[in-house]
Structure formats: C-alpha cells, structure tokens
Short mmCIF file of C-alpha atoms and ligand atoms in Angstrom, two decimals:
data_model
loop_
_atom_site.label_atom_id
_atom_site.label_comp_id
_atom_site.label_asym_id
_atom_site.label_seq_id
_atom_site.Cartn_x
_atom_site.Cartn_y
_atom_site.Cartn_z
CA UNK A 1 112.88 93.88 129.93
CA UNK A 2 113.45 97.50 130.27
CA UNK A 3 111.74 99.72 127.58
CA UNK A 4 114.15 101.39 125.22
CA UNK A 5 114.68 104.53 125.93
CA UNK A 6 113.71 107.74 124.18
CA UNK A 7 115.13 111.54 124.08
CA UNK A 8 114.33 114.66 122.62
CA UNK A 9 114.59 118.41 122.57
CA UNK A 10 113.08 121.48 121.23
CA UNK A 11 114.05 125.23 121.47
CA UNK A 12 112.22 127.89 123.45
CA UNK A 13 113.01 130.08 120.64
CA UNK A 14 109.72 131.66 119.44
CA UNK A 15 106.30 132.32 121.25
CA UNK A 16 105.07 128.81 119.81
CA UNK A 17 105.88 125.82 118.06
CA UNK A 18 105.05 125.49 114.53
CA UNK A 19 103.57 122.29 112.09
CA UNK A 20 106.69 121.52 111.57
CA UNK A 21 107.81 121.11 115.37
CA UNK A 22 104.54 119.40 115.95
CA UNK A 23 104.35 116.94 112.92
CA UNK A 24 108.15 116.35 112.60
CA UNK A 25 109.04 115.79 116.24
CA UNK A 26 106.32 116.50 118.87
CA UNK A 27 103.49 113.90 117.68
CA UNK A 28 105.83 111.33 117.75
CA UNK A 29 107.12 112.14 121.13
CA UNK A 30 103.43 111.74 122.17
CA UNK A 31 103.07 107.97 120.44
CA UNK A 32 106.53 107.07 121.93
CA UNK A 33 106.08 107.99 126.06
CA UNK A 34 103.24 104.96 125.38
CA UNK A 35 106.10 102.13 124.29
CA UNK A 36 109.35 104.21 125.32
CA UNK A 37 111.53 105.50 128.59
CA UNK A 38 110.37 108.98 127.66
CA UNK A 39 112.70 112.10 128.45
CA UNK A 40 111.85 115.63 126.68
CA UNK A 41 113.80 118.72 126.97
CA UNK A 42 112.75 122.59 126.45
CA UNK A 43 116.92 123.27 125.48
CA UNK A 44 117.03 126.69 126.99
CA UNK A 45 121.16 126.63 126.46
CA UNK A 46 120.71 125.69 122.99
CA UNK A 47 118.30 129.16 122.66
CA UNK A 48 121.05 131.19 123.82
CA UNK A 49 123.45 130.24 121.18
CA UNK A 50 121.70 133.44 119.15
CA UNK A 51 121.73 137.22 121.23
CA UNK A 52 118.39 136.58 123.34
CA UNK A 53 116.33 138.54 125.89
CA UNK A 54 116.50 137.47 129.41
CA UNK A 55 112.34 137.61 129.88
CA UNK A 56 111.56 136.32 126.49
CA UNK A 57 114.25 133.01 127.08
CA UNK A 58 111.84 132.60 130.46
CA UNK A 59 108.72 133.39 128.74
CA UNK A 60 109.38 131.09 126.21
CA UNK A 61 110.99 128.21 127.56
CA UNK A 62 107.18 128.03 129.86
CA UNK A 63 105.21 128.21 126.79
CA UNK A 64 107.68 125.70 124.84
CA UNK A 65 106.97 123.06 128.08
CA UNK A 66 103.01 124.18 128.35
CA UNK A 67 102.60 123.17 124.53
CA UNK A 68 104.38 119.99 125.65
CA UNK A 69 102.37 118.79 128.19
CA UNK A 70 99.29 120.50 125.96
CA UNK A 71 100.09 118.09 123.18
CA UNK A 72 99.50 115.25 125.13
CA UNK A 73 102.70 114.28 126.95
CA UNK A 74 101.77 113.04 130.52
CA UNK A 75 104.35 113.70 133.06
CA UNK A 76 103.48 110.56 134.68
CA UNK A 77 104.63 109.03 131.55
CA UNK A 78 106.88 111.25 130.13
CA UNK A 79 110.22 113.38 132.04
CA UNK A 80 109.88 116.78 130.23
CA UNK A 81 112.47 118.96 131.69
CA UNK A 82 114.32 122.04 130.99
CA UNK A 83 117.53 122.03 130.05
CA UNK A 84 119.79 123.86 132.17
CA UNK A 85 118.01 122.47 135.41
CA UNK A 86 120.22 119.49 135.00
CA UNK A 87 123.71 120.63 135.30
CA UNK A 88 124.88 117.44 133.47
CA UNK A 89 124.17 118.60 129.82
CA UNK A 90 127.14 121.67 129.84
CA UNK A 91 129.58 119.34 132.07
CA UNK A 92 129.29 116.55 129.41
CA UNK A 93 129.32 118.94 126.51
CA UNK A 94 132.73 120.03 128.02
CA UNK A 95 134.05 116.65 128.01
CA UNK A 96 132.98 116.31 123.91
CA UNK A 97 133.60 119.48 123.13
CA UNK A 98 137.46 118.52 123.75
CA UNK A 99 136.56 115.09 121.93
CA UNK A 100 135.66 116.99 118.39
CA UNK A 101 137.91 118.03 116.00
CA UNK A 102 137.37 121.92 114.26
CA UNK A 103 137.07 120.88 111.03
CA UNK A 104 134.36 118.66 112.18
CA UNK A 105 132.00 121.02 114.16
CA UNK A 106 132.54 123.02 110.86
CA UNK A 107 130.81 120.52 108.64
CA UNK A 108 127.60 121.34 110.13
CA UNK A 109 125.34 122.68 107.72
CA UNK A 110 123.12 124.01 110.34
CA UNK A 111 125.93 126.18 111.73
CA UNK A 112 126.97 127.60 108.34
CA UNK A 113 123.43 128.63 107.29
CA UNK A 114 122.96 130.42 110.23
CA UNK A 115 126.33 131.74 110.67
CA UNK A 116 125.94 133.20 106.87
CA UNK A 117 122.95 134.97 108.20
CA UNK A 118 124.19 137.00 111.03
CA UNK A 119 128.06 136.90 109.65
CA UNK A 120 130.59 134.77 110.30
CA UNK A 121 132.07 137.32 112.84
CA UNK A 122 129.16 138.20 114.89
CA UNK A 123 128.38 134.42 115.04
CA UNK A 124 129.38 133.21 118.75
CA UNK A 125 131.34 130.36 119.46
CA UNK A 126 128.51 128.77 121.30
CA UNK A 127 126.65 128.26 117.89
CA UNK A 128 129.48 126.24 116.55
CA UNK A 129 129.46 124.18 119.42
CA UNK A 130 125.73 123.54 119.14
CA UNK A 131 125.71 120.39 117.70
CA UNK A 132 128.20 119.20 120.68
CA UNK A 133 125.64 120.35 123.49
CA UNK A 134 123.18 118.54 121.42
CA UNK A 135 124.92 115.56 121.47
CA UNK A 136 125.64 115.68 125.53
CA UNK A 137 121.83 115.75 125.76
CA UNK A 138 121.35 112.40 123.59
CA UNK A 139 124.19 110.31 125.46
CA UNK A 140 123.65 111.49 128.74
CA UNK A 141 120.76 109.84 128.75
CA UNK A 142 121.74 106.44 126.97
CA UNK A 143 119.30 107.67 124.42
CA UNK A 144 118.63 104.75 121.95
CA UNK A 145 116.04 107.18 120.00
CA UNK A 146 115.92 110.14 119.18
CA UNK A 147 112.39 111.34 117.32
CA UNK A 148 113.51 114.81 114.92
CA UNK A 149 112.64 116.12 111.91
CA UNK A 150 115.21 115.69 108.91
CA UNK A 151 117.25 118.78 109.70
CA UNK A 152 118.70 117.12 112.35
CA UNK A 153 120.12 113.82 110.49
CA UNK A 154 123.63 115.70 110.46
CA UNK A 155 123.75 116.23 114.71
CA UNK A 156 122.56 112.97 114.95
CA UNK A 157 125.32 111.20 113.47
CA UNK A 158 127.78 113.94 115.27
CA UNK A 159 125.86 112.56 117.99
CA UNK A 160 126.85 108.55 117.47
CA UNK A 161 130.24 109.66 116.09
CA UNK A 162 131.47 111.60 119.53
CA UNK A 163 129.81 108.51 121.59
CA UNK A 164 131.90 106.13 119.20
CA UNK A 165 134.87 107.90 120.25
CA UNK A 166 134.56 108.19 123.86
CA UNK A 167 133.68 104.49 123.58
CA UNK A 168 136.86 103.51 121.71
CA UNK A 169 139.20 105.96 123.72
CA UNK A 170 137.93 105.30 127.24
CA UNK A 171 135.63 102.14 127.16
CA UNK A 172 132.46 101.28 126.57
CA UNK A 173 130.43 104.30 128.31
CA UNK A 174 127.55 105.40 125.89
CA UNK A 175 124.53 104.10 123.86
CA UNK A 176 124.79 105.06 120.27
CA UNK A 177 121.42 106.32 119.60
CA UNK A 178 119.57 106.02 116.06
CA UNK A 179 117.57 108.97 114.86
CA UNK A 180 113.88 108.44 114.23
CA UNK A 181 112.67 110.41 111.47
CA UNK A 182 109.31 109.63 109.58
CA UNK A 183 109.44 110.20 105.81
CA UNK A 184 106.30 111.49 105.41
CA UNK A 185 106.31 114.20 108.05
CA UNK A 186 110.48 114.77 107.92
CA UNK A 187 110.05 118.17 106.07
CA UNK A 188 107.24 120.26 106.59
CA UNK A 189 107.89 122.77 103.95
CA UNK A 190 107.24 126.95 104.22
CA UNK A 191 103.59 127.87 102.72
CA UNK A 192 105.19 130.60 101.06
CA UNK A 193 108.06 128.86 99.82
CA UNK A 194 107.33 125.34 99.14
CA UNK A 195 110.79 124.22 98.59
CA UNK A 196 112.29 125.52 101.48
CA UNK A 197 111.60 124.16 105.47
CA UNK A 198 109.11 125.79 107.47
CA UNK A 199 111.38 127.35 110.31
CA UNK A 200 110.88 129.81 113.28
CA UNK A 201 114.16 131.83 112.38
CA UNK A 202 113.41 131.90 108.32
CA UNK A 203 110.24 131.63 107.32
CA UNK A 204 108.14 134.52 107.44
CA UNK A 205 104.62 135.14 109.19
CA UNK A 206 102.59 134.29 106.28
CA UNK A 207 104.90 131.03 105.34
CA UNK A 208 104.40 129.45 109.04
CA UNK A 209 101.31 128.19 111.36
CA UNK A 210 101.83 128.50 114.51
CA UNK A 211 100.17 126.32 117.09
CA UNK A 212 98.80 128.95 119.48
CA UNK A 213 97.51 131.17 116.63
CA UNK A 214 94.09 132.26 116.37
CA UNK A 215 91.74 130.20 114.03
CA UNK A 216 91.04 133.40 111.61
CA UNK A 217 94.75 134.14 110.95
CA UNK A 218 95.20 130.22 110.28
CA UNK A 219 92.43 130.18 108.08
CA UNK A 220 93.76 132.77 106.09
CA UNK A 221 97.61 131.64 105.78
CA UNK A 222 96.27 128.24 104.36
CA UNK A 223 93.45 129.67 101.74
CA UNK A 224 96.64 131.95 101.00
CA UNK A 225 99.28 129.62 100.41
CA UNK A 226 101.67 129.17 97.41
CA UNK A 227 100.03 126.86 94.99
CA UNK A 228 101.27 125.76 92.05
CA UNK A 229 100.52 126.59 88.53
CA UNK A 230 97.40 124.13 86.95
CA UNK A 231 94.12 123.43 88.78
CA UNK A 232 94.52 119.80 90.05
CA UNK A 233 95.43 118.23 93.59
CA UNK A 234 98.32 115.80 92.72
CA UNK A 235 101.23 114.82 94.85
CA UNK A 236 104.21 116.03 92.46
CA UNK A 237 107.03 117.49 94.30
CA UNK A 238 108.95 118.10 91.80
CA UNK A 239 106.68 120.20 89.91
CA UNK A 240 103.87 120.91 92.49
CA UNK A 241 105.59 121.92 95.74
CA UNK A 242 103.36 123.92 97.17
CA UNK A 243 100.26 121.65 96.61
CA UNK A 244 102.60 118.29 97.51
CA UNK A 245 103.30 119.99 100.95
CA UNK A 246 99.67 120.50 101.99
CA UNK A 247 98.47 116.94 101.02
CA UNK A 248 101.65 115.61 103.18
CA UNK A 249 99.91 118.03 105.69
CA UNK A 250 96.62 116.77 105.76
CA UNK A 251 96.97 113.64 105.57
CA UNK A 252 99.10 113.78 108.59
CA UNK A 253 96.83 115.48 110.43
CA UNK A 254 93.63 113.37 109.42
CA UNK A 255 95.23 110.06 109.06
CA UNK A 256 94.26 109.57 104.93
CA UNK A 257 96.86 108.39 102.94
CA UNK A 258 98.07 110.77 100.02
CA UNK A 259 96.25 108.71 96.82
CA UNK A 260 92.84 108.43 98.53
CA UNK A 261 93.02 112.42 99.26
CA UNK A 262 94.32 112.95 95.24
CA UNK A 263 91.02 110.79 94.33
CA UNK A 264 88.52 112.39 96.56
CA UNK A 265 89.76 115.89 95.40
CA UNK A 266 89.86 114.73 91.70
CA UNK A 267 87.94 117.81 89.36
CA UNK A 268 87.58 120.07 92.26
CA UNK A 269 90.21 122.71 92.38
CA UNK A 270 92.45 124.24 94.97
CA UNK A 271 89.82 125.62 97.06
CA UNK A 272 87.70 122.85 98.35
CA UNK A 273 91.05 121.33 98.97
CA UNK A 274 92.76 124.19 101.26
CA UNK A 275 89.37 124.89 102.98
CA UNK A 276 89.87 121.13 104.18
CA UNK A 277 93.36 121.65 105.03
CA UNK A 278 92.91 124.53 106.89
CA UNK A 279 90.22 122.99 108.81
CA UNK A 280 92.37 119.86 109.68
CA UNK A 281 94.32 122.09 111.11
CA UNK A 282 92.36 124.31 113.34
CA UNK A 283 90.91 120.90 114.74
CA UNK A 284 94.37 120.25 115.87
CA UNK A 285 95.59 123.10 116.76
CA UNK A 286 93.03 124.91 119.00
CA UNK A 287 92.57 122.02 121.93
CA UNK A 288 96.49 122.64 122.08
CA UNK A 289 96.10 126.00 122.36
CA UNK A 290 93.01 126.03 125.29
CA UNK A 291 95.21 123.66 127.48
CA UNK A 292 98.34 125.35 126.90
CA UNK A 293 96.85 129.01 128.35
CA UNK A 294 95.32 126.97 131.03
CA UNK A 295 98.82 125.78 131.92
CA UNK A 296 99.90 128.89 131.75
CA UNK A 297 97.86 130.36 133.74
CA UNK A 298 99.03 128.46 136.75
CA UNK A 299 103.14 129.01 136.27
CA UNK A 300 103.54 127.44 139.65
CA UNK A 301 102.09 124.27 138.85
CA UNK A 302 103.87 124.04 136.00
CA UNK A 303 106.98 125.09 137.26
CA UNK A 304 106.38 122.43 140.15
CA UNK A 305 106.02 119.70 136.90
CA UNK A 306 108.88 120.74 135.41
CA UNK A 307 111.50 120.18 138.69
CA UNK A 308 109.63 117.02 139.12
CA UNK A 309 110.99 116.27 135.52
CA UNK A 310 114.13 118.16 136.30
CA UNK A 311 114.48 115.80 139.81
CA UNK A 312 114.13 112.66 137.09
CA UNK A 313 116.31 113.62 134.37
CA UNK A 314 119.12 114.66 137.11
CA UNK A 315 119.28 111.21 138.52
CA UNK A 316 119.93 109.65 135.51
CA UNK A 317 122.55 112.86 134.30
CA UNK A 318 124.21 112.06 137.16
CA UNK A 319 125.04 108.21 136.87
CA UNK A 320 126.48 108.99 133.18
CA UNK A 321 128.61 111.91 134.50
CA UNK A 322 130.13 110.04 137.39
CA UNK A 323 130.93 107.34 135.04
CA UNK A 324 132.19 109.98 132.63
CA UNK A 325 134.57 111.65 135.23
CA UNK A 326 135.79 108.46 136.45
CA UNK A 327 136.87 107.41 132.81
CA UNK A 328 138.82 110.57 131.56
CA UNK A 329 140.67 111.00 135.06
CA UNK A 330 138.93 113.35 136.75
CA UNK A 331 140.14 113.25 140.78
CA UNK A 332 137.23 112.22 142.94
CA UNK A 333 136.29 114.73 145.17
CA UNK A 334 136.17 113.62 148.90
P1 TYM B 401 114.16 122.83 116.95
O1 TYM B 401 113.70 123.49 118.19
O2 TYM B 401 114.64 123.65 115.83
O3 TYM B 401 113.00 121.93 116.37
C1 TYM B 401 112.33 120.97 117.14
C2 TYM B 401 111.99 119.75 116.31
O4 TYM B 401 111.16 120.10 115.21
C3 TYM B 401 111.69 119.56 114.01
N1 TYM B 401 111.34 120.44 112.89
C4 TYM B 401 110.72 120.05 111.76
N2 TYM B 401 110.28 118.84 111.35
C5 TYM B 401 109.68 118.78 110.14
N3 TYM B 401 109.48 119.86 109.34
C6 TYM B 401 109.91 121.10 109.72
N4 TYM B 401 109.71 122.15 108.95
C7 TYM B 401 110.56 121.22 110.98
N5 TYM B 401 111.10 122.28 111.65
C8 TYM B 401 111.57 121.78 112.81
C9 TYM B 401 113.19 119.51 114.24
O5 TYM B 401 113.81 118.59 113.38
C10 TYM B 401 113.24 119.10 115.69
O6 TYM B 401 113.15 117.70 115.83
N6 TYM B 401 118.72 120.93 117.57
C11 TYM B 401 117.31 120.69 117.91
C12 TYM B 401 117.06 120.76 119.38
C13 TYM B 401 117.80 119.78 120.23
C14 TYM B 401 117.66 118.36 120.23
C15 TYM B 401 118.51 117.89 121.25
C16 TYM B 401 116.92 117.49 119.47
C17 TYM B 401 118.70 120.07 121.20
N7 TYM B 401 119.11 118.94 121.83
C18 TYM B 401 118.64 116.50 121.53
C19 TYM B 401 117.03 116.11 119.73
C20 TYM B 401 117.88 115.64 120.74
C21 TYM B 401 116.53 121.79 117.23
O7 TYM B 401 117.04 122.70 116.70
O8 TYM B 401 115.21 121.68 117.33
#
C-alpha cells in the first residue's frame, strides 16, 4: 500500500527558524519522511504577503531550505521545494480563491492580528488571501497530513472546508487532510512573555532563540528568561508560565517527561534548571547550525537539490491541476 502522504510549509521570513518552528513543525517533519510520502515547502509567496526586500526573500528562502535539509530531512526521502518553482500553488489558489466566501477569509484570526498591526488599510489583499494559498499547497498535493504548530488549526480547517466544497460542487477531486499537531510542543511560548507564542514577526530578540544563533547569545536569553514569582520548578501554567514553558522545552529537546524533570529539580532553584535548559538547547541547535553554513556555502548544490524537489513536487502539481481545470470547465488547450 502506498504510504500516506505528508505536506508542509514554512516561511522564509526571518534569517532563521526559531524553537518554535523547529519543535512545533520541523522535528516532526523529520520523524514523518521515515513512515510518510514526504513533501516540504520554503512558501516564498506566502513571505510576500508583508512589503519584503527582493535580496532578503532570496537570501532567506536558501537559508529557510539549508536549515531544512540541516535538520535532518534527506532529499532522497523527503521533496523539499520552494514554493513558487511549482506554478501549481497560485493557479489552484485562483480556483479557491473564487470558492471562498469574504466573510470567511475574514474569520481568520491570523489575518486580523496582523492586519491590526500594520492597519487595516496598508494591509494588502494578498494577506487576506493567505490562508487560501495555504490551502492550494495542502490539496494540491492530496495531503492527508499536515504537521503545524497550533496557530495553524484555523487554515487547516479552511483548508478541509474549501476541499469539501470543490468536492461537493464538482466531484470528488481532493483529499481532506487532518492537521497533526502535538500537544506538548503545539505552543512554544515567548521567553519574555510566557503567555504569548514565540513568533518571528512579534516577539522580540531577547523573547526568541533562534537556531543559527551563536551559543553565548543563547546562553544568555535562557539564564535571562521570564520566570515566575517563587523558587520551585513546577509545571503550572496557569500560574507559572514562564517556568511551564521551559520544562515543555526541555523535555522536548531531551526526551524526559515533565514529572521526572519537576522531581530531579525538586529544592534546587531556577538556576540549575535554566543552565540545563540552555544547554539542551545549544546541543541541538549548533550541529544545525555547522551543516546549514556548509550548505550554504555551496548555493549551487543546493539550488541543484531544491529543482530536484521542485522537478518532484511539479509532477504531482500537475496531475491535480489538470484534473482541476478539467472539472470547473476550463477549455483544453490543443
Ligand atoms: P510559519 O512559517 O509561521 O511557521 C512554520 C511552522 O512553525 C510553527 N510554529 C510554532 N509551533 C509551536 N510554537 C511556536 N511558537 C510556533 N511558531 C511557529 C507553525 O505552526 C508552522 O507549522 N502558514 C504557515 C506556512 C504554510 C503552511 C502551508 C503550513 C504555508 N503553506 C501548508 C502547512 C501547510 C506559517 O505561517 O508557518
């Protein structure tokens, strides 16, 4: 039987992913390529839904597929592409963009916050239509999974809602994909701000570890980070935020479930604790970082991976899109 079949996507937005990228999405992307139909996408036409710089969108959309492959995706395994290399994803956005109704695209929470932010006039119309690209990824591919963090539960069931209706209206075309989001790791929260998510566009630099950061600044942001009032490590999110958020974080990172770290902590303080936590991550974080200047260090090797991925992806795009056209009437070309 075929494997079921995975997709994901992450924006080149910043000049590295963060914890949360990495423990909310990316680590599980790595797990899945060994049980899964793999496809990953760097979603440089998501990035431009906010004003962005022609050479940073390039920089960063090499770095955001370096980490990738860094982390521990195999490209024999996995198809990590880049978005607009596969023509597909804006044709079939098209086609679902005409599928959703206004008031619909403006439920999404993840629109409003960031419209509110840069006004809702100087927002562009390609950020309310975000979630719609998003979903053309997922169904293009016949996704049935799709690994996120929990900020994404709302495009997700846009997602199965537009391939619902395309189903109903013109027959059965698309898989309805479920999301995959792990409890533990759904929320990695901002070290500054417990309560609120760790994010590349909010948080600021002393509230978010970066993957490719040195091990001194890391170091520092962890021994630094909001704790909460009282001396003990207890998981308590209601009333110990700051402290709940780093034991989620190490025991992701070392594998030790939550009670065992609260016991082996027990009379110790804050300190011994973070020291841990920070080293945790710096273990993780700096193999990432040597292999992901090594990758990019050779930008034509990895720009030869990625239209390998690219030549992949596109053969499946293109199956769903000619099925697509076919169904809503479009005229064969001869
Ligand atoms: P992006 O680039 O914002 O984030 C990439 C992934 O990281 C997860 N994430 C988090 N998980 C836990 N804790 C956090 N603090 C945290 N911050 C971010 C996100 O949930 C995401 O899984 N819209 C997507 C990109 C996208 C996509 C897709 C995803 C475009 N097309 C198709 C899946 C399928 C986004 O903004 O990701």
């Amino acid at each position: 039987m075929a494997r079921p079949r995975v997709l994901s996507g992450i924006q080149p937005t910043a000049d590295s992913f963060h914890l949360g990228n990495y423990l909310g999405a990316v680590r599980q992307w790595v797990t899945m390529q060994e049980t899964h139909d793999a496809f990953y996408c760097v979603v440089d036409l998501h990035a431009i839904t906010v004003p962005t710089e022609a050479d940073a969108l390039r920089r960063r959309s090499r770095v955001a597929a370096a980490q990738l492959f860094a982390a521990g995706l195999d490209p024999e395994r996995s198809t990590v592409f880049v978005q607009s290399h596969v023509r597909e994803h804006t044709e079939l956005a098209w086609v679902l963009i005409c599928l959703t109704g206004m008031g619909e695209a403006g439920r999404m929470t993840q629109f409003k916050d960031k419209s509110a932010k840069f006004g809702e006039s100087a927002a562009s119309v390609g950020l309310f239509t975000y979630p719609i690209l998003q979903a053309a990824d997922i169904l293009l591919y016949q996704a049935n999974l799709v690994p996120v963090g929990a900020d994404q539960k709302q495009h997700l069931e846009l997602t199965r809602d537009l391939g619902q209706r395309f189903n109903h209206r013109f027959g059965d075309t698309f898989t309805l994909p479920d999301p995959y989001i792990l409890k533990e790791v759904e929320k990695i929260t901002d070290l500054q701000d417990p309560t609120a998510k760790m994010s590349k566009s909010s948080s600021s630099p002393a509230g978010i570890l970066d993957v490719l950061e040195q091990p001194g600044p890391l170091r520092k942001k962890v021994m630094r980070a909001v704790t909460d009032t009282g001396s003990e490590v207890l998981f308590d999110e209601e009333n110990k935020p700051g402290i709940s958020n780093l034991l989620r974080i190490q025991s992701a990172l070392t594998g030790t479930p939550i009670p065992e770290l609260v016991a082996r902590y027990e009379g110790q303080g804050y300190g011994t604790f973070k020291k841990d936590v920070a080293e945790a991550v710096l273990e993780t974080f700096a193999p990432i970082r040597e292999r992901t200047e090594k990758l990019l260090a050779d930008e034509k090797e990895l720009d030869r991976m990625l239209a390998i991925g690219a030549e992949r992806a596109s053969a499946v795009a293109r199956q769903t899109m000619e099925q697509v056209r076919e169904r809503v009437g479009f005229l064969p070309k001869l």
